[in-house]
Amino acid sequence: MYFHSSRKTQLLVHIGFDAKRLFHNFTGLGNYSRTLVANLKQYYPETRISLFTPKGKRLPRTESFFDSTKYQLYEGGGAAWRTWSVYKDVNKYRPDVFHGLSHQIPFSSDKLECKTVVTVHDMIHRIRPKDFPSLDRMIYERKCKYACANSDRIIAISESTKRDIIKFYKTPEDKIDVVYQSCDPQFANPVPQEDIDEVHALFSLPETYFLYVGSLVPRKNLLRIVEAIHSMPEADRMPLLVVGSGRKYMGRVVRYIQKNKLGPWVEFLGDLPFRLFPAIYHEALGLVYPSLYEGFGLPVIEALSVGIPVITANSSSLPEAGGDVSKYVDACSVDEIKSAMLQVRSDGKGSEECVAARKAHVQKFAPDSTASQLIGVYESLL
């Protein structure tokens, strides 16, 4: 179910959030949490927001959430508090809705004196169980299954995730609302020249390059991109810059690079300051993101927001993110990845019309639209 409301809410809604990821995670789940809460406050400023978290980290990307004129912050205990006893503190603040932003609500949710919503991002622990240690997989399964069974509403961040929830948990379809996530507003703004100059100075960027953005884990499929580069004639290769971190899988990729003497064509930049992401996208010829499974695929809409070509997989949620303005490949086919990269290398970034079409596509994920849909979910419970 989608909620398309162009009006501002007339209800004075009070939302409590499980904000652990907002303050403590600086990749996908944290980005989702920060963007969702900030957008809700920006477009529905009358909404009262309470944030429940283990002690919050005061960093540049979380600083705004310590503003007591916008948010009520409650800093509680550790994992046991968040999983079991947070209900006591939530009940003291008396929100209308408690929203778990990352697959879980308290196991004591029956003691909450408010409605509950949970966001489910993906079902990776069921679809790719070997990606997780057995204990972690068991914990994820227990938390996610409980949340889907016991929350009043479920938000899935894509139609793909909604289908997976129904498949694995037999959840009634009408209990699930699809509300896409939006990316940080900085990606929709013109990229400051000083940021472009800074990334060139920091990394001595090549004149043209492909970009990979994401954690360095097997599911993200970086090794096949590197294999695709290896399969090209040297004269056709272009550098690949890798933004992200990871240890075990990165070691595997590095060994392949060393064995095949691909060092001149693959460079690891590590974790880039978030404010410089638009600049590193802007200067790239295109994003290569043939992930084997995604709940949504945020780098796809970040790249399209900046206007550059995207090569991504034709499976899971990625066609929802990429729309008809991206190039699709079989994520398991090195040949298809290679062919798509060579095609983008030949075509370049495309015409002004192509760039405009990419930016137009991502308007369906615009923050005002997703905030409106979110308010619709909350209001449906009141």
mmCIF file of C-alpha atoms in Angstrom:
data_model
loop_
_atom_site.group_PDB
_atom_site.id
_atom_site.type_symbol
_atom_site.label_atom_id
_atom_site.label_comp_id
_atom_site.label_asym_id
_atom_site.label_seq_id
_atom_site.Cartn_x
_atom_site.Cartn_y
_atom_site.Cartn_z
ATOM 1 C CA MET A 1 0.000 0.000 0.000
ATOM 2 C CA TYR A 2 1.262 3.475 -0.854
ATOM 3 C CA PHE A 3 0.224 6.717 0.795
ATOM 4 C CA HIS A 4 0.330 9.700 -1.551
ATOM 5 C CA SER A 5 -0.598 12.683 0.565
ATOM 6 C CA SER A 6 0.273 16.144 -0.696
ATOM 7 C CA ARG A 7 -1.095 17.824 2.425
ATOM 8 C CA LYS A 8 0.638 18.482 5.676
ATOM 9 C CA THR A 9 -0.655 16.305 8.478
ATOM 10 C CA GLN A 10 -3.392 17.848 10.598
ATOM 11 C CA LEU A 11 -2.727 15.509 13.508
ATOM 12 C CA LEU A 12 -0.206 16.412 16.188
ATOM 13 C CA VAL A 13 1.635 13.119 16.023
ATOM 14 C CA HIS A 14 4.291 12.018 18.512
ATOM 15 C CA ILE A 15 6.671 9.362 17.171
ATOM 16 C CA GLY A 16 9.237 7.477 19.222
ATOM 17 C CA PHE A 17 12.140 5.935 17.313
ATOM 18 C CA ASP A 18 14.586 3.183 18.117
ATOM 19 C CA ALA A 19 17.533 5.406 17.231
ATOM 20 C CA LYS A 20 20.505 3.146 17.912
ATOM 21 C CA ARG A 21 21.445 2.890 14.227
ATOM 22 C CA LEU A 22 20.937 6.620 13.769
ATOM 23 C CA PHE A 23 23.685 7.362 16.294
ATOM 24 C CA HIS A 24 25.930 4.321 15.935
ATOM 25 C CA ASN A 25 25.832 3.106 12.318
ATOM 26 C CA PHE A 26 27.386 5.047 9.440
ATOM 27 C CA THR A 27 26.487 2.857 6.482
ATOM 28 C CA GLY A 28 23.111 1.747 5.115
ATOM 29 C CA LEU A 29 20.934 1.369 8.224
ATOM 30 C CA GLY A 30 22.329 4.504 9.819
ATOM 31 C CA ASN A 31 21.904 6.530 6.640
ATOM 32 C CA TYR A 32 18.298 5.363 6.383
ATOM 33 C CA SER A 33 17.574 6.295 10.001
ATOM 34 C CA ARG A 34 19.133 9.755 9.856
ATOM 35 C CA THR A 35 17.517 10.653 6.546
ATOM 36 C CA LEU A 36 14.065 9.415 7.568
ATOM 37 C CA VAL A 37 14.001 11.257 10.900
ATOM 38 C CA ALA A 38 15.451 14.478 9.465
ATOM 39 C CA ASN A 39 13.009 14.466 6.535
ATOM 40 C CA LEU A 40 10.060 13.870 8.834
ATOM 41 C CA LYS A 41 11.031 16.849 10.971
ATOM 42 C CA GLN A 42 11.736 19.074 7.974
ATOM 43 C CA TYR A 43 8.476 18.450 6.131
ATOM 44 C CA TYR A 44 6.250 17.899 9.175
ATOM 45 C CA PRO A 45 7.832 20.184 11.790
ATOM 46 C CA GLU A 46 4.808 19.928 14.086
ATOM 47 C CA THR A 47 5.558 16.223 14.580
ATOM 48 C CA ARG A 48 7.005 15.537 18.006
ATOM 49 C CA ILE A 49 9.967 13.158 17.837
ATOM 50 C CA SER A 50 11.573 11.179 20.670
ATOM 51 C CA LEU A 51 14.807 9.272 20.054
ATOM 52 C CA PHE A 52 15.640 6.250 22.216
ATOM 53 C CA THR A 53 19.219 5.058 22.009
ATOM 54 C CA PRO A 54 22.167 3.732 23.953
ATOM 55 C CA LYS A 55 24.459 6.693 24.586
ATOM 56 C CA GLY A 56 24.478 8.743 21.386
ATOM 57 C CA LYS A 57 27.687 9.407 19.477
ATOM 58 C CA ARG A 58 28.167 13.122 18.943
ATOM 59 C CA LEU A 59 29.711 13.296 15.478
ATOM 60 C CA PRO A 60 29.226 15.631 12.500
ATOM 61 C CA ARG A 61 26.549 13.361 11.004
ATOM 62 C CA THR A 62 24.634 13.046 14.285
ATOM 63 C CA GLU A 63 25.137 16.510 15.782
ATOM 64 C CA SER A 64 21.795 17.880 14.562
ATOM 65 C CA PHE A 65 19.882 15.170 16.446
ATOM 66 C CA PHE A 66 21.114 16.561 19.766
ATOM 67 C CA ASP A 67 19.094 19.747 19.098
ATOM 68 C CA SER A 68 16.601 19.755 21.964
ATOM 69 C CA THR A 69 14.362 22.254 20.147
ATOM 70 C CA LYS A 70 13.620 19.541 17.554
ATOM 71 C CA TYR A 71 14.109 16.204 19.267
ATOM 72 C CA GLN A 72 13.678 14.634 22.680
ATOM 73 C CA LEU A 73 16.688 12.399 23.261
ATOM 74 C CA TYR A 74 16.610 9.549 25.752
ATOM 75 C CA GLU A 75 19.934 7.770 26.256
ATOM 76 C CA GLY A 76 19.398 4.414 27.909
ATOM 77 C CA GLY A 77 21.330 1.222 28.500
ATOM 78 C CA GLY A 78 22.833 -1.377 26.214
ATOM 79 C CA ALA A 79 21.541 -4.265 24.137
ATOM 80 C CA ALA A 80 19.324 -5.746 26.865
ATOM 81 C CA TRP A 81 17.660 -2.376 27.477
ATOM 82 C CA ARG A 82 16.993 -1.877 23.771
ATOM 83 C CA THR A 83 15.716 -5.414 23.272
ATOM 84 C CA TRP A 84 13.659 -5.872 26.425
ATOM 85 C CA SER A 85 13.189 -2.987 28.867
ATOM 86 C CA VAL A 86 13.069 0.124 26.660
ATOM 87 C CA TYR A 87 9.263 -0.082 26.854
ATOM 88 C CA LYS A 88 9.393 1.445 30.360
ATOM 89 C CA ASP A 89 11.070 4.604 29.081
ATOM 90 C CA VAL A 90 8.971 4.761 25.924
ATOM 91 C CA ASN A 91 5.813 4.634 28.031
ATOM 92 C CA LYS A 92 7.059 7.565 30.138
ATOM 93 C CA TYR A 93 7.341 9.713 26.989
ATOM 94 C CA ARG A 94 3.943 8.494 25.725
ATOM 95 C CA PRO A 95 4.429 8.567 21.919
ATOM 96 C CA ASP A 96 1.528 7.665 19.654
ATOM 97 C CA VAL A 97 3.731 5.285 17.649
ATOM 98 C CA PHE A 98 7.037 3.554 18.350
ATOM 99 C CA HIS A 99 9.001 2.893 15.146
ATOM 100 C CA GLY A 100 11.819 0.347 15.004
ATOM 101 C CA LEU A 101 14.021 1.524 12.146
ATOM 102 C CA SER A 102 16.047 -1.634 11.579
ATOM 103 C CA HIS A 103 14.215 -4.957 11.606
ATOM 104 C CA GLN A 104 13.258 -5.069 15.265
ATOM 105 C CA ILE A 105 10.926 -3.872 17.978
ATOM 106 C CA PRO A 106 11.325 -4.760 21.670
ATOM 107 C CA PHE A 107 10.450 -8.338 22.581
ATOM 108 C CA SER A 108 8.356 -6.704 25.296
ATOM 109 C CA SER A 109 6.261 -4.845 22.712
ATOM 110 C CA ASP A 110 3.039 -6.107 24.303
ATOM 111 C CA LYS A 111 3.855 -3.785 27.229
ATOM 112 C CA LEU A 112 4.145 -0.692 25.036
ATOM 113 C CA GLU A 113 1.238 1.705 25.451
ATOM 114 C CA CYS A 114 1.328 2.797 21.811
ATOM 115 C CA LYS A 115 1.163 1.426 18.285
ATOM 116 C CA THR A 116 4.256 -0.078 16.685
ATOM 117 C CA VAL A 117 5.853 0.108 13.242
ATOM 118 C CA VAL A 118 8.952 -1.727 12.057
ATOM 119 C CA THR A 119 11.050 -1.081 8.965
ATOM 120 C CA VAL A 120 12.358 -4.216 7.278
ATOM 121 C CA HIS A 121 15.153 -3.442 4.853
ATOM 122 C CA ASP A 122 15.890 -6.874 3.448
ATOM 123 C CA MET A 123 15.838 -10.585 4.149
ATOM 124 C CA ILE A 124 19.521 -11.250 3.551
ATOM 125 C CA HIS A 125 19.766 -13.595 6.525
ATOM 126 C CA ARG A 126 17.217 -15.880 4.824
ATOM 127 C CA ILE A 127 18.286 -15.439 1.202
ATOM 128 C CA ARG A 128 22.058 -15.590 1.789
ATOM 129 C CA PRO A 129 22.399 -17.391 5.141
ATOM 130 C CA LYS A 130 26.036 -18.331 4.543
ATOM 131 C CA ASP A 131 26.955 -14.639 4.683
ATOM 132 C CA PHE A 132 26.410 -14.704 8.461
ATOM 133 C CA PRO A 133 27.875 -16.610 11.399
ATOM 134 C CA SER A 134 25.244 -19.044 12.656
ATOM 135 C CA LEU A 135 24.656 -17.180 15.943
ATOM 136 C CA ASP A 136 24.201 -13.825 14.184
ATOM 137 C CA ARG A 137 21.820 -15.406 11.697
ATOM 138 C CA MET A 138 19.764 -16.916 14.518
ATOM 139 C CA ILE A 139 19.541 -13.543 16.301
ATOM 140 C CA TYR A 140 18.546 -11.685 13.113
ATOM 141 C CA GLU A 141 15.905 -14.278 12.358
ATOM 142 C CA ARG A 142 14.393 -14.159 15.824
ATOM 143 C CA LYS A 143 14.245 -10.359 15.935
ATOM 144 C CA CYS A 144 12.903 -9.894 12.415
ATOM 145 C CA LYS A 145 10.327 -12.674 12.648
ATOM 146 C CA TYR A 146 9.055 -11.357 15.986
ATOM 147 C CA ALA A 147 8.830 -7.791 14.661
ATOM 148 C CA CYS A 148 6.902 -8.824 11.564
ATOM 149 C CA ALA A 149 4.477 -10.896 13.620
ATOM 150 C CA ASN A 150 3.913 -8.398 16.442
ATOM 151 C CA SER A 151 4.172 -4.883 14.990
ATOM 152 C CA ASP A 152 0.990 -3.099 13.950
ATOM 153 C CA ARG A 153 2.428 -2.093 10.572
ATOM 154 C CA ILE A 154 5.500 -3.111 8.589
ATOM 155 C CA ILE A 155 7.348 -0.736 6.291
ATOM 156 C CA ALA A 156 9.275 -2.462 3.504
ATOM 157 C CA ILE A 157 11.759 -0.270 1.664
ATOM 158 C CA SER A 158 10.984 -1.910 -1.696
ATOM 159 C CA GLU A 159 8.441 -4.132 -3.385
ATOM 160 C CA SER A 160 11.183 -6.762 -3.523
ATOM 161 C CA THR A 161 11.558 -6.730 0.255
ATOM 162 C CA LYS A 162 7.780 -6.871 0.651
ATOM 163 C CA ARG A 163 7.651 -10.008 -1.498
ATOM 164 C CA ASP A 164 10.432 -11.581 0.563
ATOM 165 C CA ILE A 165 8.658 -10.855 3.866
ATOM 166 C CA ILE A 166 5.488 -12.483 2.563
ATOM 167 C CA LYS A 167 7.441 -15.453 1.201
ATOM 168 C CA PHE A 168 9.409 -16.239 4.351
ATOM 169 C CA TYR A 169 7.002 -15.203 7.118
ATOM 170 C CA LYS A 170 3.595 -15.622 5.453
ATOM 171 C CA THR A 171 2.802 -12.068 6.552
ATOM 172 C CA PRO A 172 -0.537 -10.725 5.280
ATOM 173 C CA GLU A 173 0.126 -8.463 2.319
ATOM 174 C CA ASP A 174 -2.172 -5.745 3.628
ATOM 175 C CA LYS A 175 -0.050 -5.370 6.776
ATOM 176 C CA ILE A 176 2.950 -4.148 4.748
ATOM 177 C CA ASP A 177 3.423 -0.633 3.358
ATOM 178 C CA VAL A 178 6.125 0.023 0.778
ATOM 179 C CA VAL A 179 7.809 3.336 1.526
ATOM 180 C CA TYR A 180 10.984 3.853 -0.457
ATOM 181 C CA GLN A 181 13.918 5.492 1.220
ATOM 182 C CA SER A 182 15.373 8.736 -0.035
ATOM 183 C CA CYS A 183 19.019 9.660 -0.142
ATOM 184 C CA ASP A 184 20.617 12.573 1.624
ATOM 185 C CA PRO A 185 19.520 15.916 0.110
ATOM 186 C CA GLN A 186 23.149 16.795 -0.664
ATOM 187 C CA PHE A 187 23.004 14.502 -3.712
ATOM 188 C CA ALA A 188 20.280 16.588 -5.348
ATOM 189 C CA ASN A 189 22.191 19.855 -4.973
ATOM 190 C CA PRO A 190 24.804 21.203 -7.401
ATOM 191 C CA VAL A 191 28.201 19.833 -6.398
ATOM 192 C CA PRO A 192 30.382 22.642 -5.003
ATOM 193 C CA GLN A 193 33.534 23.224 -7.032
ATOM 194 C CA GLU A 194 35.577 23.303 -3.832
ATOM 195 C CA ASP A 195 34.449 19.727 -3.065
ATOM 196 C CA ILE A 196 35.451 18.618 -6.564
ATOM 197 C CA ASP A 197 38.831 20.278 -6.119
ATOM 198 C CA GLU A 198 39.227 18.619 -2.719
ATOM 199 C CA VAL A 199 38.604 15.060 -3.945
ATOM 200 C CA HIS A 200 41.011 15.602 -6.833
ATOM 201 C CA ALA A 201 43.645 16.851 -4.406
ATOM 202 C CA LEU A 202 43.045 14.076 -1.866
ATOM 203 C CA PHE A 203 43.122 11.168 -4.278
ATOM 204 C CA SER A 204 44.822 12.420 -7.458
ATOM 205 C CA LEU A 205 41.781 11.226 -9.371
ATOM 206 C CA PRO A 206 42.318 9.837 -12.869
ATOM 207 C CA GLU A 207 40.767 11.793 -15.710
ATOM 208 C CA THR A 208 38.010 9.191 -16.109
ATOM 209 C CA TYR A 209 37.072 6.289 -13.869
ATOM 210 C CA PHE A 210 34.325 3.913 -12.857
ATOM 211 C CA LEU A 211 33.126 3.982 -9.266
ATOM 212 C CA TYR A 212 32.125 1.279 -6.790
ATOM 213 C CA VAL A 213 30.471 2.334 -3.517
ATOM 214 C CA GLY A 214 29.589 -0.144 -0.793
ATOM 215 C CA SER A 215 30.777 -2.491 1.905
ATOM 216 C CA LEU A 216 33.434 -4.956 0.815
ATOM 217 C CA VAL A 217 31.484 -8.175 1.307
ATOM 218 C CA PRO A 218 30.811 -11.053 -1.120
ATOM 219 C CA ARG A 219 27.180 -10.066 -1.723
ATOM 220 C CA LYS A 220 28.233 -6.725 -3.204
ATOM 221 C CA ASN A 221 30.120 -8.586 -5.944
ATOM 222 C CA LEU A 222 33.205 -6.397 -6.304
ATOM 223 C CA LEU A 223 35.366 -9.340 -7.373
ATOM 224 C CA ARG A 224 33.299 -9.889 -10.518
ATOM 225 C CA ILE A 225 33.788 -6.240 -11.481
ATOM 226 C CA VAL A 226 37.538 -6.733 -11.126
ATOM 227 C CA GLU A 227 37.299 -9.950 -13.148
ATOM 228 C CA ALA A 228 35.445 -8.001 -15.836
ATOM 229 C CA ILE A 229 38.283 -5.466 -15.975
ATOM 230 C CA HIS A 230 40.800 -8.307 -16.237
ATOM 231 C CA SER A 231 38.882 -9.802 -19.169
ATOM 232 C CA MET A 232 39.151 -6.563 -21.167
ATOM 233 C CA PRO A 233 42.040 -5.782 -23.505
ATOM 234 C CA GLU A 234 44.392 -3.433 -21.662
ATOM 235 C CA ALA A 235 43.668 -0.648 -24.125
ATOM 236 C CA ASP A 236 39.970 -0.754 -23.184
ATOM 237 C CA ARG A 237 40.395 -0.752 -19.417
ATOM 238 C CA MET A 238 39.470 2.205 -17.234
ATOM 239 C CA PRO A 239 40.386 2.688 -13.579
ATOM 240 C CA LEU A 240 37.923 1.538 -10.922
ATOM 241 C CA LEU A 241 37.852 3.509 -7.673
ATOM 242 C CA VAL A 242 36.485 1.602 -4.690
ATOM 243 C CA VAL A 243 34.812 3.479 -1.823
ATOM 244 C CA GLY A 244 34.053 1.325 1.197
ATOM 245 C CA SER A 245 35.719 -0.957 3.688
ATOM 246 C CA GLY A 246 35.934 -4.597 4.684
ATOM 247 C CA ARG A 247 38.689 -7.017 5.617
ATOM 248 C CA LYS A 248 38.255 -10.658 4.689
ATOM 249 C CA TYR A 249 36.623 -10.140 1.297
ATOM 250 C CA MET A 250 38.887 -7.202 0.492
ATOM 251 C CA GLY A 251 41.854 -9.511 1.017
ATOM 252 C CA ARG A 252 40.414 -11.936 -1.507
ATOM 253 C CA VAL A 253 39.939 -9.149 -4.056
ATOM 254 C CA VAL A 254 43.429 -7.761 -3.440
ATOM 255 C CA ARG A 255 44.992 -11.192 -3.979
ATOM 256 C CA TYR A 256 43.217 -11.458 -7.335
ATOM 257 C CA ILE A 257 44.421 -7.974 -8.298
ATOM 258 C CA GLN A 258 48.003 -8.819 -7.372
ATOM 259 C CA LYS A 259 47.947 -12.183 -9.124
ATOM 260 C CA ASN A 260 46.691 -10.625 -12.360
ATOM 261 C CA LYS A 261 48.729 -7.403 -12.171
ATOM 262 C CA LEU A 262 45.644 -5.180 -12.087
ATOM 263 C CA GLY A 263 47.061 -2.646 -9.633
ATOM 264 C CA PRO A 264 47.059 0.226 -12.165
ATOM 265 C CA TRP A 265 43.311 -0.216 -12.729
ATOM 266 C CA VAL A 266 41.879 -0.696 -9.221
ATOM 267 C CA GLU A 267 42.341 1.751 -6.346
ATOM 268 C CA PHE A 268 40.866 1.447 -2.850
ATOM 269 C CA LEU A 269 39.935 4.809 -1.329
ATOM 270 C CA GLY A 270 38.605 3.449 1.964
ATOM 271 C CA ASP A 271 35.812 5.283 3.768
ATOM 272 C CA LEU A 272 35.331 8.714 2.247
ATOM 273 C CA PRO A 273 34.010 11.691 4.271
ATOM 274 C CA PHE A 274 30.272 11.671 3.602
ATOM 275 C CA ARG A 275 30.162 15.306 2.490
ATOM 276 C CA LEU A 276 32.499 14.421 -0.409
ATOM 277 C CA PHE A 277 30.366 11.601 -1.803
ATOM 278 C CA PRO A 278 28.534 13.800 -4.349
ATOM 279 C CA ALA A 279 31.865 15.035 -5.706
ATOM 280 C CA ILE A 280 33.352 11.552 -6.134
ATOM 281 C CA TYR A 281 30.154 10.474 -7.933
ATOM 282 C CA HIS A 282 30.091 13.628 -10.058
ATOM 283 C CA GLU A 283 33.590 13.075 -11.402
ATOM 284 C CA ALA A 284 33.008 9.383 -12.213
ATOM 285 C CA LEU A 285 32.058 8.118 -15.654
ATOM 286 C CA GLY A 286 29.567 5.784 -14.001
ATOM 287 C CA LEU A 287 28.687 3.637 -10.996
ATOM 288 C CA VAL A 288 29.173 -0.135 -11.255
ATOM 289 C CA TYR A 289 26.953 -1.880 -8.704
ATOM 290 C CA PRO A 290 26.071 -5.473 -9.722
ATOM 291 C CA SER A 291 25.085 -6.574 -6.220
ATOM 292 C CA LEU A 292 23.774 -10.108 -5.820
ATOM 293 C CA TYR A 293 20.991 -8.970 -3.483
ATOM 294 C CA GLU A 294 19.786 -5.636 -2.102
ATOM 295 C CA GLY A 295 16.807 -4.519 -0.087
ATOM 296 C CA PHE A 296 16.937 -1.263 -2.019
ATOM 297 C CA GLY A 297 20.352 -0.169 -3.342
ATOM 298 C CA LEU A 298 20.943 3.373 -2.132
ATOM 299 C CA PRO A 299 24.139 3.981 -4.179
ATOM 300 C CA VAL A 300 22.019 3.596 -7.321
ATOM 301 C CA ILE A 301 19.811 6.573 -6.506
ATOM 302 C CA GLU A 302 22.759 8.561 -5.177
ATOM 303 C CA ALA A 303 24.512 8.162 -8.532
ATOM 304 C CA LEU A 304 21.373 8.899 -10.554
ATOM 305 C CA SER A 305 20.704 11.980 -8.416
ATOM 306 C CA VAL A 306 24.100 13.316 -9.452
ATOM 307 C CA GLY A 307 23.293 12.398 -13.067
ATOM 308 C CA ILE A 308 25.852 9.719 -13.921
ATOM 309 C CA PRO A 309 25.222 6.349 -15.626
ATOM 310 C CA VAL A 310 24.550 3.296 -13.470
ATOM 311 C CA ILE A 311 25.340 -0.348 -14.196
ATOM 312 C CA THR A 312 23.503 -2.607 -11.773
ATOM 313 C CA ALA A 313 21.965 -6.056 -11.412
ATOM 314 C CA ASN A 314 18.659 -7.078 -12.952
ATOM 315 C CA SER A 315 17.533 -8.801 -9.747
ATOM 316 C CA SER A 316 16.123 -8.178 -6.249
ATOM 317 C CA SER A 317 15.169 -4.524 -5.663
ATOM 318 C CA LEU A 318 17.708 -2.954 -7.993
ATOM 319 C CA PRO A 319 15.392 -2.470 -11.003
ATOM 320 C CA GLU A 320 13.072 -0.518 -8.675
ATOM 321 C CA ALA A 321 15.901 1.823 -7.732
ATOM 322 C CA GLY A 322 17.362 2.086 -11.230
ATOM 323 C CA GLY A 323 14.133 2.359 -13.226
ATOM 324 C CA ASP A 324 14.436 2.634 -17.002
ATOM 325 C CA VAL A 325 17.464 4.947 -16.829
ATOM 326 C CA SER A 326 20.036 2.338 -15.745
ATOM 327 C CA LYS A 327 21.893 -0.483 -17.498
ATOM 328 C CA TYR A 328 21.151 -3.971 -16.166
ATOM 329 C CA VAL A 329 23.301 -7.076 -16.086
ATOM 330 C CA ASP A 330 23.173 -10.599 -14.744
ATOM 331 C CA ALA A 331 25.195 -10.132 -11.554
ATOM 332 C CA CYS A 332 26.781 -13.562 -12.018
ATOM 333 C CA SER A 333 27.971 -12.852 -15.569
ATOM 334 C CA VAL A 334 31.447 -11.362 -15.889
ATOM 335 C CA ASP A 335 30.853 -10.991 -19.634
ATOM 336 C CA GLU A 336 27.691 -8.918 -19.139
ATOM 337 C CA ILE A 337 29.405 -6.661 -16.597
ATOM 338 C CA LYS A 338 32.339 -6.206 -18.983
ATOM 339 C CA SER A 339 30.066 -5.422 -21.943
ATOM 340 C CA ALA A 340 28.094 -2.858 -19.951
ATOM 341 C CA MET A 341 31.272 -1.138 -18.768
ATOM 342 C CA LEU A 342 32.634 -1.003 -22.306
ATOM 343 C CA GLN A 343 29.322 0.408 -23.541
ATOM 344 C CA VAL A 344 29.366 3.180 -20.927
ATOM 345 C CA ARG A 345 33.022 3.831 -21.736
ATOM 346 C CA SER A 346 32.009 4.303 -25.384
ATOM 347 C CA ASP A 347 28.874 6.377 -24.718
ATOM 348 C CA GLY A 348 30.210 8.543 -21.906
ATOM 349 C CA LYS A 349 27.723 10.178 -19.566
ATOM 350 C CA GLY A 350 25.266 10.684 -22.402
ATOM 351 C CA SER A 351 23.357 13.725 -23.562
ATOM 352 C CA GLU A 352 21.876 16.446 -21.392
ATOM 353 C CA GLU A 353 18.551 14.676 -21.902
ATOM 354 C CA CYS A 354 20.004 11.449 -20.456
ATOM 355 C CA VAL A 355 21.339 13.275 -17.418
ATOM 356 C CA ALA A 356 17.985 15.019 -16.940
ATOM 357 C CA ALA A 357 16.120 11.700 -17.237
ATOM 358 C CA ARG A 358 18.242 10.168 -14.478
ATOM 359 C CA LYS A 359 17.563 13.090 -12.186
ATOM 360 C CA ALA A 360 13.858 13.021 -13.045
ATOM 361 C CA HIS A 361 13.603 9.316 -12.206
ATOM 362 C CA VAL A 362 14.839 9.765 -8.644
ATOM 363 C CA GLN A 363 12.086 12.276 -7.894
ATOM 364 C CA LYS A 364 9.933 9.279 -6.953
ATOM 365 C CA PHE A 365 12.299 8.921 -3.976
ATOM 366 C CA ALA A 366 12.235 12.638 -3.116
ATOM 367 C CA PRO A 367 12.289 13.356 0.629
ATOM 368 C CA ASP A 368 9.003 15.275 0.687
ATOM 369 C CA SER A 369 7.254 12.341 -1.003
ATOM 370 C CA THR A 370 8.698 9.667 1.271
ATOM 371 C CA ALA A 371 7.968 11.786 4.366
ATOM 372 C CA SER A 372 4.351 12.154 3.233
ATOM 373 C CA GLN A 373 4.019 8.394 2.773
ATOM 374 C CA LEU A 374 5.547 7.817 6.198
ATOM 375 C CA ILE A 375 3.073 10.168 7.859
ATOM 376 C CA GLY A 376 0.332 8.265 6.066
ATOM 377 C CA VAL A 377 1.451 5.030 7.711
ATOM 378 C CA TYR A 378 1.449 6.632 11.162
ATOM 379 C CA GLU A 379 -1.941 8.268 10.664
ATOM 380 C CA SER A 380 -3.464 4.959 9.572
ATOM 381 C CA LEU A 381 -2.834 3.699 13.118
ATOM 382 C CA LEU A 382 -4.379 6.642 14.975
#
